[in-house]
XYZ file of C-alpha atoms in Angstrom:
486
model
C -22.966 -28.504 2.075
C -21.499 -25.174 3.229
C -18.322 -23.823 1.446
C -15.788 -22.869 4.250
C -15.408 -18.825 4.717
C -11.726 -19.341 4.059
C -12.287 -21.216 0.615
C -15.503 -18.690 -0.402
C -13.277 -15.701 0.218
C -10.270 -17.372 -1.652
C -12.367 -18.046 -4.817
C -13.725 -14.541 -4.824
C -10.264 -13.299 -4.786
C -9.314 -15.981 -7.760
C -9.496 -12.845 -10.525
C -6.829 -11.102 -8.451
C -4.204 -12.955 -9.922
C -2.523 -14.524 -12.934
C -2.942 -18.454 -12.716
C -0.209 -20.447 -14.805
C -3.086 -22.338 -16.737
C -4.230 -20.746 -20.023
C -7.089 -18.156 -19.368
C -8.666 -16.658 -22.641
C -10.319 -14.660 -19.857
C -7.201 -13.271 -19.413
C -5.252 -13.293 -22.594
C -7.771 -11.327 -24.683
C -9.131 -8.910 -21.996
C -6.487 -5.732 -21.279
C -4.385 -6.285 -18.129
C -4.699 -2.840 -17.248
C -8.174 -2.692 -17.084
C -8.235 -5.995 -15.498
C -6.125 -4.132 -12.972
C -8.070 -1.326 -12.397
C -11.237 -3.154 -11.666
C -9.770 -5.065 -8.602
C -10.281 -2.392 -6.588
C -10.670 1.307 -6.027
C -7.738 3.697 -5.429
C -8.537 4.645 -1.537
C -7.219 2.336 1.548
C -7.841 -0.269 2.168
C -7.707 -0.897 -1.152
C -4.911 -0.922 -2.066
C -4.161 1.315 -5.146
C -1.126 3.217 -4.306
C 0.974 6.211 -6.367
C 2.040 4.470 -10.083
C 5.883 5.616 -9.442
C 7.803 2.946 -7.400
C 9.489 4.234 -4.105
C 11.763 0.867 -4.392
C 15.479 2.182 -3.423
C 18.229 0.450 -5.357
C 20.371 -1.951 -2.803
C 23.658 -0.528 -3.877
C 22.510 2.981 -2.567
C 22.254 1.251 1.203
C 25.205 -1.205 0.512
C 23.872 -3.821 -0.758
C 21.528 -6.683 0.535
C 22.559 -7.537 3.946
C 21.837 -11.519 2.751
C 22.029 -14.347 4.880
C 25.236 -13.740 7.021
C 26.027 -15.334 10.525
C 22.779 -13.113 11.568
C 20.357 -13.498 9.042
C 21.179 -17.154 9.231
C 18.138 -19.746 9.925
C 20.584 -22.403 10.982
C 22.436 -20.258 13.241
C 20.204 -18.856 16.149
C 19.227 -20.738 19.085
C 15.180 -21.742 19.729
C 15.337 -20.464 23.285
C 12.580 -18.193 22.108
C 10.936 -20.418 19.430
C 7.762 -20.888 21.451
C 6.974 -17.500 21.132
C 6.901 -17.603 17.818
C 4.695 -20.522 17.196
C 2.474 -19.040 19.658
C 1.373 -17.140 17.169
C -0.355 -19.968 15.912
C 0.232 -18.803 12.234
C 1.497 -21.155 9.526
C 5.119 -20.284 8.393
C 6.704 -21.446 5.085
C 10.699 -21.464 5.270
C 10.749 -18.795 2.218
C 14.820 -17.609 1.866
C 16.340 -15.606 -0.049
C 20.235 -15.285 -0.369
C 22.785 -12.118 -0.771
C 21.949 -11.872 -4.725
C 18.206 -11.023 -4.404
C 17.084 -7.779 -4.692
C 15.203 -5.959 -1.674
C 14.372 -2.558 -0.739
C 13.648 -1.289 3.000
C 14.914 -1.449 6.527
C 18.603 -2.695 6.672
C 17.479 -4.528 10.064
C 14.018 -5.899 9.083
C 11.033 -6.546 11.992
C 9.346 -7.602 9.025
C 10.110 -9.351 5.616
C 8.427 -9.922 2.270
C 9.239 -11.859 -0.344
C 7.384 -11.470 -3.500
C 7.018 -13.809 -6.057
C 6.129 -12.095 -9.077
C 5.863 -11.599 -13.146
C 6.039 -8.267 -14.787
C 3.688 -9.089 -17.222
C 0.977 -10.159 -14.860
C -1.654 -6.862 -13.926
C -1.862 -7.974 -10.369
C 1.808 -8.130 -9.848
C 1.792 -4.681 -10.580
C -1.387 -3.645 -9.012
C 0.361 -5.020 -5.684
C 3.883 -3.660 -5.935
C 1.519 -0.065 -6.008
C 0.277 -1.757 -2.907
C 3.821 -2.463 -1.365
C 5.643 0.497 -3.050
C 3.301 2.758 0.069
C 3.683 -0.138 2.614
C 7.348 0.393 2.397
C 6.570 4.636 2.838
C 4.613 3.415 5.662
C 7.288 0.390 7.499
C 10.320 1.757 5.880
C 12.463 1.329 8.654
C 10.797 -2.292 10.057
C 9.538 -3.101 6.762
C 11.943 -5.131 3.573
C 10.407 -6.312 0.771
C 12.689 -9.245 -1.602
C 11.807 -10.052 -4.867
C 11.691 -13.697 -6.379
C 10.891 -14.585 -10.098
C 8.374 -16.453 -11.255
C 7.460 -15.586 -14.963
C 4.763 -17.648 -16.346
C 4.758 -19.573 -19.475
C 1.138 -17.527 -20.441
C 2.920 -14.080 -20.251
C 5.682 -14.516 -23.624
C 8.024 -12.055 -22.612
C 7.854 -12.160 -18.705
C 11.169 -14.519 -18.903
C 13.055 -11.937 -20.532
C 11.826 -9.331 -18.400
C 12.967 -11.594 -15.358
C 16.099 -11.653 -16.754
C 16.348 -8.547 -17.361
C 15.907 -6.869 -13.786
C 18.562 -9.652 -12.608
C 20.827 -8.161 -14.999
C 20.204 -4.853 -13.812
C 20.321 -5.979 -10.837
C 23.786 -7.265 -11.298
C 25.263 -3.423 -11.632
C 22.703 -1.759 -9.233
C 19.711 -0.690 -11.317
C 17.076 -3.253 -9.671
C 14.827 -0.336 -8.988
C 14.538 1.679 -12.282
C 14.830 -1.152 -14.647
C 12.006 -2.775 -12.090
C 9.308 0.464 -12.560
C 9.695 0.458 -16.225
C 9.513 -3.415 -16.856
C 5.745 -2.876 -14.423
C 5.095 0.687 -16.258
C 5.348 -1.018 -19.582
C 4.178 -4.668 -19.503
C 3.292 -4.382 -23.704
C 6.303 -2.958 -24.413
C 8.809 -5.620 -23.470
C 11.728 -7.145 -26.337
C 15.579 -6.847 -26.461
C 15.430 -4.183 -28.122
C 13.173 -2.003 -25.888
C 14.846 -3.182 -22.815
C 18.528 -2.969 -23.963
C 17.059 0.461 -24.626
C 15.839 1.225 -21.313
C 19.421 -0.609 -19.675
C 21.319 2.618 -21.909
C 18.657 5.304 -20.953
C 19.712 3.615 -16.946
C 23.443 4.487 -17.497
C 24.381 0.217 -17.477
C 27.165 -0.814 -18.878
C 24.985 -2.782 -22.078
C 27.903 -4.965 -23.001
C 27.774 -6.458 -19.631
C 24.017 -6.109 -19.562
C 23.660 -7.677 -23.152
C 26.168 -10.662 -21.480
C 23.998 -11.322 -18.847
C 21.032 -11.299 -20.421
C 21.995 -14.502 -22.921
C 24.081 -16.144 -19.841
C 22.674 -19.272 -17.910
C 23.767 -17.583 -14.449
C 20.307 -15.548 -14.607
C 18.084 -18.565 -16.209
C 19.674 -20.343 -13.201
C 18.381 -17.841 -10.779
C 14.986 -17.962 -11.862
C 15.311 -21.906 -11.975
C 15.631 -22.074 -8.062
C 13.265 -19.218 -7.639
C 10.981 -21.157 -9.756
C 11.559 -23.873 -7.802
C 10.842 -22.944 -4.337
C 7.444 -21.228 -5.444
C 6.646 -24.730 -6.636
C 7.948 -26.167 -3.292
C 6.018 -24.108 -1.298
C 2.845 -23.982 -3.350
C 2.578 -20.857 -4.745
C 0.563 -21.511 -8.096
C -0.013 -17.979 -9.429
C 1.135 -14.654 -9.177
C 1.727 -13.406 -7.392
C 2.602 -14.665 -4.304
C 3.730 -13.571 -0.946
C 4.980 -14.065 2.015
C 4.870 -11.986 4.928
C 7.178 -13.527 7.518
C 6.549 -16.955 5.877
C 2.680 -16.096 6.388
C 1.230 -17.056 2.550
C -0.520 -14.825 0.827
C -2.049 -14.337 -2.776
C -3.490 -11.964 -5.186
C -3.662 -8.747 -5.355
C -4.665 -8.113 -1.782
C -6.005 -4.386 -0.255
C -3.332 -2.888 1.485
C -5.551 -2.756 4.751
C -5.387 -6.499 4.865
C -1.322 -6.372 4.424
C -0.898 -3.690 6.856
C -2.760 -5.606 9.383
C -0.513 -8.907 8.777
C 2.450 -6.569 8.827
C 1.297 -4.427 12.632
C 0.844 -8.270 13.657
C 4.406 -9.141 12.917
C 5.690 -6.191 14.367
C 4.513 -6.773 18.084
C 5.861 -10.385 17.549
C 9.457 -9.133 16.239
C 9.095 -6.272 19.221
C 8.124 -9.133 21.414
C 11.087 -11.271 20.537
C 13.510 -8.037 20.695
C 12.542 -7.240 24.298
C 13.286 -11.029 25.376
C 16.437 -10.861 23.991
C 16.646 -11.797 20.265
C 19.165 -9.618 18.342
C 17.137 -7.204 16.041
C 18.729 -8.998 13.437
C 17.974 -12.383 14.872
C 14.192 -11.699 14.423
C 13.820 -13.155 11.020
C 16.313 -15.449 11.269
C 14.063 -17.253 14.540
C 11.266 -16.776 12.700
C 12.674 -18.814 9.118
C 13.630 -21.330 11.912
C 11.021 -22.240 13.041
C 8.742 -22.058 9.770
C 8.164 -25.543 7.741
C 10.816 -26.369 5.341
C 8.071 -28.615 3.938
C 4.616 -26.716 3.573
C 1.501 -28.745 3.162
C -0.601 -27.560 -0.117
C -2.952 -25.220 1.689
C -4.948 -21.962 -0.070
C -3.621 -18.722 1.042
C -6.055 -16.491 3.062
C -7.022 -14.017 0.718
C -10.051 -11.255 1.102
C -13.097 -10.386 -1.438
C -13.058 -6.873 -2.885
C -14.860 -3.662 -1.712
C -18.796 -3.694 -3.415
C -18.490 -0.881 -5.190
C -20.148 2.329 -4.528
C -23.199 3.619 -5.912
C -22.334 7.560 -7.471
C -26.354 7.262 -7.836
C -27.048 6.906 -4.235
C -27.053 9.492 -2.098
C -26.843 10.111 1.243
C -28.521 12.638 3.544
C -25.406 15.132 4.839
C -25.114 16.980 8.412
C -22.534 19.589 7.822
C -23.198 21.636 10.832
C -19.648 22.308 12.414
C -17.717 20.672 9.575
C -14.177 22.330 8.499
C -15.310 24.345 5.488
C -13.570 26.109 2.884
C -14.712 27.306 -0.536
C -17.923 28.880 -1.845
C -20.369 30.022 0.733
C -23.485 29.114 -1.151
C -21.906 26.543 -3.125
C -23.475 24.512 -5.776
C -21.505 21.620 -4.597
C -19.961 20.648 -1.421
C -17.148 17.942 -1.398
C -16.654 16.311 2.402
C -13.713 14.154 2.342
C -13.578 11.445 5.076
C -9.788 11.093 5.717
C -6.844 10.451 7.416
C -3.959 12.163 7.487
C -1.132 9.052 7.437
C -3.216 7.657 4.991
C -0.986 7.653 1.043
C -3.870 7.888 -0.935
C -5.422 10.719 0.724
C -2.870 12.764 -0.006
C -2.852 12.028 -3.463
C -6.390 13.746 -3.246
C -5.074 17.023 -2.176
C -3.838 18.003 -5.305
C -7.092 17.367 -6.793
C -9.045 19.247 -4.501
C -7.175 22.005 -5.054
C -7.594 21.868 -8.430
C -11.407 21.681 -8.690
C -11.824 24.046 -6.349
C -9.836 26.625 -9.446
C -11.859 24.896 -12.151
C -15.122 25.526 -10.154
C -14.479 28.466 -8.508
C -17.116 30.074 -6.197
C -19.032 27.091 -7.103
C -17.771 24.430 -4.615
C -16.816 23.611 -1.268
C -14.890 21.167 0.681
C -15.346 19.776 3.744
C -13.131 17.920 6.103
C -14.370 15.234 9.084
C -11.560 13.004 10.564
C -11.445 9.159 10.109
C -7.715 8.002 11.066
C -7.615 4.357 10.554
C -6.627 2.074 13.245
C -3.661 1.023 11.308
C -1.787 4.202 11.478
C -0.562 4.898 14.759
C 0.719 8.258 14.097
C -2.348 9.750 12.738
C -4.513 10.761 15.905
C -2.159 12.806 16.890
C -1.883 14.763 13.659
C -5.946 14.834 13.698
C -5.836 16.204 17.364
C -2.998 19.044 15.912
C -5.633 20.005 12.567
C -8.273 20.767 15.366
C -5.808 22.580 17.612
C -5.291 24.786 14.541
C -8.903 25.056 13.617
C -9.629 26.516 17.312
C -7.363 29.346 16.135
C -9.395 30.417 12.802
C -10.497 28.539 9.985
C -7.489 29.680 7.495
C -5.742 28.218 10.164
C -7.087 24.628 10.053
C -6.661 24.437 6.535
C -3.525 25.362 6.381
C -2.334 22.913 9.215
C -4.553 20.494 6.813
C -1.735 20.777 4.105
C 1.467 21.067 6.289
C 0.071 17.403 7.389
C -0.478 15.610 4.054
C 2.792 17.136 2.896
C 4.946 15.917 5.869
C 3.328 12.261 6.735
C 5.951 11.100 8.662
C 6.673 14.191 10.469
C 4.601 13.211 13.595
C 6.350 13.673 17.016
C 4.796 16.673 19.594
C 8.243 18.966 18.382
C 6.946 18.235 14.602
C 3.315 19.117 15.369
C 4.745 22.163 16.999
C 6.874 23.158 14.307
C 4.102 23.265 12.230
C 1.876 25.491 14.295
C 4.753 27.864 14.406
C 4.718 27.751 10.778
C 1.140 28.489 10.887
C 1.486 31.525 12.841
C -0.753 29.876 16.014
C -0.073 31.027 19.321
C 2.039 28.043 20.720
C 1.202 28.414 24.295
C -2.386 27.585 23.219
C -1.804 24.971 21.071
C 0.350 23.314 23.446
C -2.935 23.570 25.711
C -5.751 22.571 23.119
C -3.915 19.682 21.555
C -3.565 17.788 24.986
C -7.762 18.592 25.563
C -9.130 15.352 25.587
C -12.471 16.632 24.091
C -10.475 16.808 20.790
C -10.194 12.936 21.082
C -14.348 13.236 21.197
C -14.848 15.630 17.732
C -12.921 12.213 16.504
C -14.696 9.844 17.438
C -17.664 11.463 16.111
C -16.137 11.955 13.061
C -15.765 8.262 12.495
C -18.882 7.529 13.870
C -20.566 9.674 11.159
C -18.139 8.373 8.267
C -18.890 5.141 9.266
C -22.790 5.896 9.590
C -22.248 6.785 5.573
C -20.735 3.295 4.728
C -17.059 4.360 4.506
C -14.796 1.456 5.703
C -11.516 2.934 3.912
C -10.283 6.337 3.219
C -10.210 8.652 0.877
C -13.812 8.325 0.412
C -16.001 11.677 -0.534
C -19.560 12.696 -0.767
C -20.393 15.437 -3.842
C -23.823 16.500 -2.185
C -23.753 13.391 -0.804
C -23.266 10.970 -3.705
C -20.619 9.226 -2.961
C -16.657 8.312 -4.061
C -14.533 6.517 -2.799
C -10.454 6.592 -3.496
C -8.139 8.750 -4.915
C -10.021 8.577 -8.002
C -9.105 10.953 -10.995
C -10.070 14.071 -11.659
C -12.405 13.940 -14.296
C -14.313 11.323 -12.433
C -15.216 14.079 -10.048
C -15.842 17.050 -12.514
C -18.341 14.706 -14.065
C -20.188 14.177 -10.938
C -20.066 18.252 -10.466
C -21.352 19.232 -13.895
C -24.018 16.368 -13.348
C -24.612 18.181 -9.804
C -24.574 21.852 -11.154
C -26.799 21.038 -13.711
C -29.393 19.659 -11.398
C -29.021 16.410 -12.421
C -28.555 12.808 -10.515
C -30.593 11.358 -8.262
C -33.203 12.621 -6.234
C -32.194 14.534 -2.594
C -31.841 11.504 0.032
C -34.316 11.696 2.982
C -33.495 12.327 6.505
């Protein structure tokens, strides 16, 4: 009998979370390994920058809740059918004025997490979210729920914990050091952490024994069980369930899909603040037990392999008979590629006159901002190849500087001549050198970016530095595998 895609894709996802039954699989293997080999640090995959970007509520005054607007049992269904033409399952998945969330005061789109800071995954995808949120910050609000699982001993009192934190504004730093230190977790280290956090610890020390917070994490508890969530962690993305430790492509593509619908619903008249309220109307208040769509990992790449390069036109910088050329496939909206331009940098000082790097463009359909900033790095590069480069930088550093006046700005900074920019980036034979970009990137395997090719041996994510000096001394030394044919 064939296994459904659906069901074969879930159960290659099944190591991509923590499961509530015991799992000596789990228990005696280290999480952060286990972590680490989910996937690669490069999008779609997921692995985003280890510090949090999570904004405490009290800075944006507080969670906006479930007022007379947020409220499910308040709006009309004038506009319901557009929402269940969708055709997407929804789970009615609340939250109320006392859970903690971070992003857009008026969401398009809402997440709510059900998680355990003592499960790898959990972490592995708040990395995920923690970008998502750079990315949707102003359509985009993530809400946490607890669910701490009786395998993890000291997830409970981490759960309490951030509520108590929680309780006098310190959600977000008490939340990165509860994921940053999942081994470390036991009154003392945390009533530690609440004094190093400026809490008051008397009130923190309160909370922490009072039944208020074991009650919270009661009724969290017991809506994951109502709607089915049976590991961590769990999501939902506009009541759409999800699970695991999913790529961030895959997110990202759920989120742009709930965007047009809450855009959609705006321009027929919902409220902006309506939107989520429509949408928790119309979800099920009583899910049936179905498995969450869910995605296998990237294979991972061969560094043995290599691939047969055509560099002819590439942006270059670097050595001019280099031992070792670097060409990064990459996009410039794209988190984890920026991480990588500190690291180029810094190879190309701890290799010097020995390596080059080389630039083609792949922006990813997901960010709708990038072209653009692809279209200005050519603009620049018609203008001298210091030039290029240097517009290369001004666009990882400013991702969400991306209207024509920023673009502009930046060629000023440059030192282009405007008039011609102005000219050059409206060419549409710039939108051709892009296409064939991807084309080739995509004629090399790459289906997320960062990915790289030392003389064509290839790497894929943000991937740490000594991952790629090892490749280069293997490289320099004329070692690794034979030259790939034509």
């Amino acid at each position: 009998m064939r296994v459904p895609t659906w069901i074969a894709l879930t159960l290659l996802l099944g190591s991509l979370a923590c499961r509530p039954q015991p799992s000596s699989s789990i228990v005696t293997s280290d999480p952060t390994d286990s972590a680490e080999s989910a996937s690669d640090p490069a999008e779609p995959s997921g692995l985003g920058e280890a510090a949090t970007v999570f904004v405490d509520p009290s800075t944006r005054g507080g969670p906006v809740g479930v007022g007379p607007e947020l409220d499910w049992t308040k709006v009309d269904d004038r506009l319901a059918a557009r929402i269940q033409a969708t055709g997407h399952d929804r789970s009615r998945v609340d939250y109320d004025n006392n859970h903690p969330w971070s992003g857009a005061t008026t969401p398009m789109v809402t997440i709510v997490v059900f998680s355990d800071y003592q499960c790898p995954y959990c972490a592995k995808l708040d990395e995920t979210l923690s970008g998502l949120l750079g990315q949707y910050g102003s359509d985009l609000r993530i809400v946490w729920r607890q669910m701490p699982l009786a395998m993890h001993p000291e997830a409970r009192l981490a759960a309490k914990a951030v509520l108590a934190a929680h309780a006098q504004g310190g959600f977000a730093p008490m939340h990165g050091w509860l994921y940053a230190n999942p081994k470390n977790l036991s009154v003392a280290t945390i009533e530690a952490e609440a004094a190093a956090l400026g809490l008051d610890l008397v009130r923190f020390r309160a909370d922490l024994a009072s039944d208020w917070l074991e009650g919270r994490i009661a009724a969290d508890e017991a809506l994951a069980k109502h709607v089915h969530v049976t590991g961590t962690p769990g999501f939902f993305i506009n009541g759409r369930k999800f699970a695991g430790a999913m790529p961030a492509e895959m997110i990202a593509t759920t989120i742009d899909e709930e965007l047009l619908l809450g855009r959609d619903l705006v321009a027929a008249g919902s409220g902006t603040l309506d939107v989520w309220a429509r949408i928790l109307a119309v979800a099920n208040p009583d899910p049936a037990q179905v498995v969450p769509p869910s995605t296998p990992a990237r294979p991972a790449v061969d560094p043995n392999k290599r691939y047969a390069m055509d560099l002819k036109g590439v942006a270059r910088r670097g050595a001019k008979k280099a031992k070792v050329e670097i060409l990064m496939c990459g996009d410039f909206d794209c988190p984890f590629c920026s991480r990588s331009v500190a690291t180029l940098a810094q190879l190309e000082l701890d290799n010097k006159g020995k390596i080059a790097v080389l630039f083609r463009h792949f922006p990813l359909p997901m960010h709708a901002d990038a072209r653009a900033a692809h279209r200005a790095a050519i603009a620049a590069g018609l203008q001298g190849k210091d030039e290029f480069w240097a517009m290369w930088e001004l666009l990882y550093a400013n991702a969400r500087a991306r209207s024509a006046s920023d673009l502009e700005g930046f060629a000023t900074k440059v030192g282009l001549d405007l008039d011609r920019f102005r000219k050059d980036i409206a060419d549409p034979e710039l939108d051709k050198q892009i296409d064939a970009d991807i084309a080739t990137c995509k004629a090399l395997d790459v289906t997320g970016t960062p990915a790289f090719f030392l003389n064509g041996r290839p790497v894929s994510g943000a991937q740490p530095i000594e991952k790629f000096q090892a490749l280069i001394d293997e490289e320099k030394a004329g070692k690794g595998p034979p030259a790939a044919k034509p």
